Amino acid sequence: MELFTQERTIRRPVKGRGRGLHTGARVSFSLYPAPAGTGVVFVRTDLGGAKIAARLENTRPAQYATVLASGEASVSTVEHLLSAAAG
């Protein structure tokens, strides 16, 4: 059963920066429009471009955050960005 039948993407690239919620580390991000069927994919440029698709099978156990991982690369507390993008 498919949950979403209509795909959407952002109109133009968006960039931002700040501090990591749990680590306090300086972070930056860029969002780019994607072709149909791509889904949400996080790319860790600090780890050589490791890609992590926002898919159920990439979730990992965590406390107080949503963690996605692929191989050794992971992204944490992604639920805020994903919910904002869905809205």
Coordinates of C-alpha atoms in Angstrom, one line a residue:
M1 CA 0.0 0.0 0.0
E2 CA 1.5 3.3 -1.1
L3 CA 1.1 6.1 1.6
F4 CA 1.8 9.1 -0.7
T5 CA 0.6 9.3 -4.2
Q6 CA 1.7 12.9 -5.1
E7 CA 5.4 13.8 -5.1
R8 CA 6.7 17.3 -4.5
T9 CA 10.1 18.9 -4.4
I10 CA 11.4 22.3 -3.4
R11 CA 11.5 25.0 -6.1
R12 CA 15.1 26.1 -5.6
P13 CA 18.2 25.3 -3.5
V14 CA 18.2 26.4 0.1
K15 CA 21.2 26.7 2.4
G16 CA 21.5 27.2 6.1
R17 CA 23.9 26.9 9.0
G18 CA 23.8 26.8 12.8
R19 CA 24.8 24.5 15.7
G20 CA 23.9 20.9 16.1
L21 CA 21.1 20.4 18.6
H22 CA 22.8 17.7 20.7
T23 CA 26.5 18.3 19.9
G24 CA 26.7 22.0 19.7
A25 CA 29.0 21.5 16.6
R26 CA 28.9 24.0 13.8
V27 CA 26.8 22.6 11.0
S28 CA 25.6 23.6 7.5
F29 CA 23.1 22.2 5.1
S30 CA 22.0 22.5 1.6
L31 CA 18.7 21.4 0.2
Y32 CA 18.3 20.8 -3.6
P33 CA 15.3 20.0 -5.8
A34 CA 15.3 16.3 -6.8
P35 CA 13.9 14.4 -9.8
A36 CA 10.7 12.4 -9.4
G37 CA 11.2 9.1 -7.6
T38 CA 14.3 10.2 -5.7
G39 CA 12.9 10.6 -2.3
V40 CA 14.8 12.4 0.5
V41 CA 18.5 11.6 0.5
F42 CA 21.0 13.0 3.0
V43 CA 24.5 13.3 1.7
R44 CA 27.3 13.6 4.3
T45 CA 29.9 15.7 2.4
D46 CA 32.2 15.5 5.4
L47 CA 32.3 11.7 4.9
G48 CA 33.2 11.7 1.2
G49 CA 29.6 12.1 0.0
A50 CA 28.1 9.1 1.8
K51 CA 24.4 8.9 0.9
I52 CA 21.6 8.0 3.4
A53 CA 18.1 7.6 2.0
A54 CA 15.3 8.6 4.3
R55 CA 13.7 5.1 4.3
L56 CA 12.3 2.9 7.1
E57 CA 15.0 0.3 6.6
N58 CA 17.7 2.9 7.3
T59 CA 16.4 3.8 10.8
R60 CA 18.5 2.9 13.8
P61 CA 17.7 2.6 17.5
A62 CA 18.2 5.9 19.4
Q63 CA 16.9 7.8 22.4
Y64 CA 15.2 11.2 21.9
A65 CA 16.0 11.4 18.1
T66 CA 15.4 9.8 14.8
V67 CA 18.6 8.3 13.4
L68 CA 19.1 7.2 9.8
A69 CA 22.3 5.3 8.8
S70 CA 23.9 3.6 5.8
G71 CA 27.1 1.8 6.4
E72 CA 29.2 3.9 8.8
A73 CA 27.5 7.2 7.9
S74 CA 24.5 8.5 9.9
V75 CA 22.4 11.6 10.5
S76 CA 20.5 12.3 13.7
T77 CA 17.4 14.3 14.7
V78 CA 16.2 14.4 11.1
E79 CA 12.5 14.3 12.1
H80 CA 12.4 18.1 12.3
L81 CA 13.6 18.7 8.8
L82 CA 11.5 15.8 7.4
S83 CA 8.3 17.1 9.0
A84 CA 8.9 20.6 7.8
A85 CA 9.6 19.4 4.3
A86 CA 6.4 17.3 4.3
G87 CA 4.4 20.3 5.3

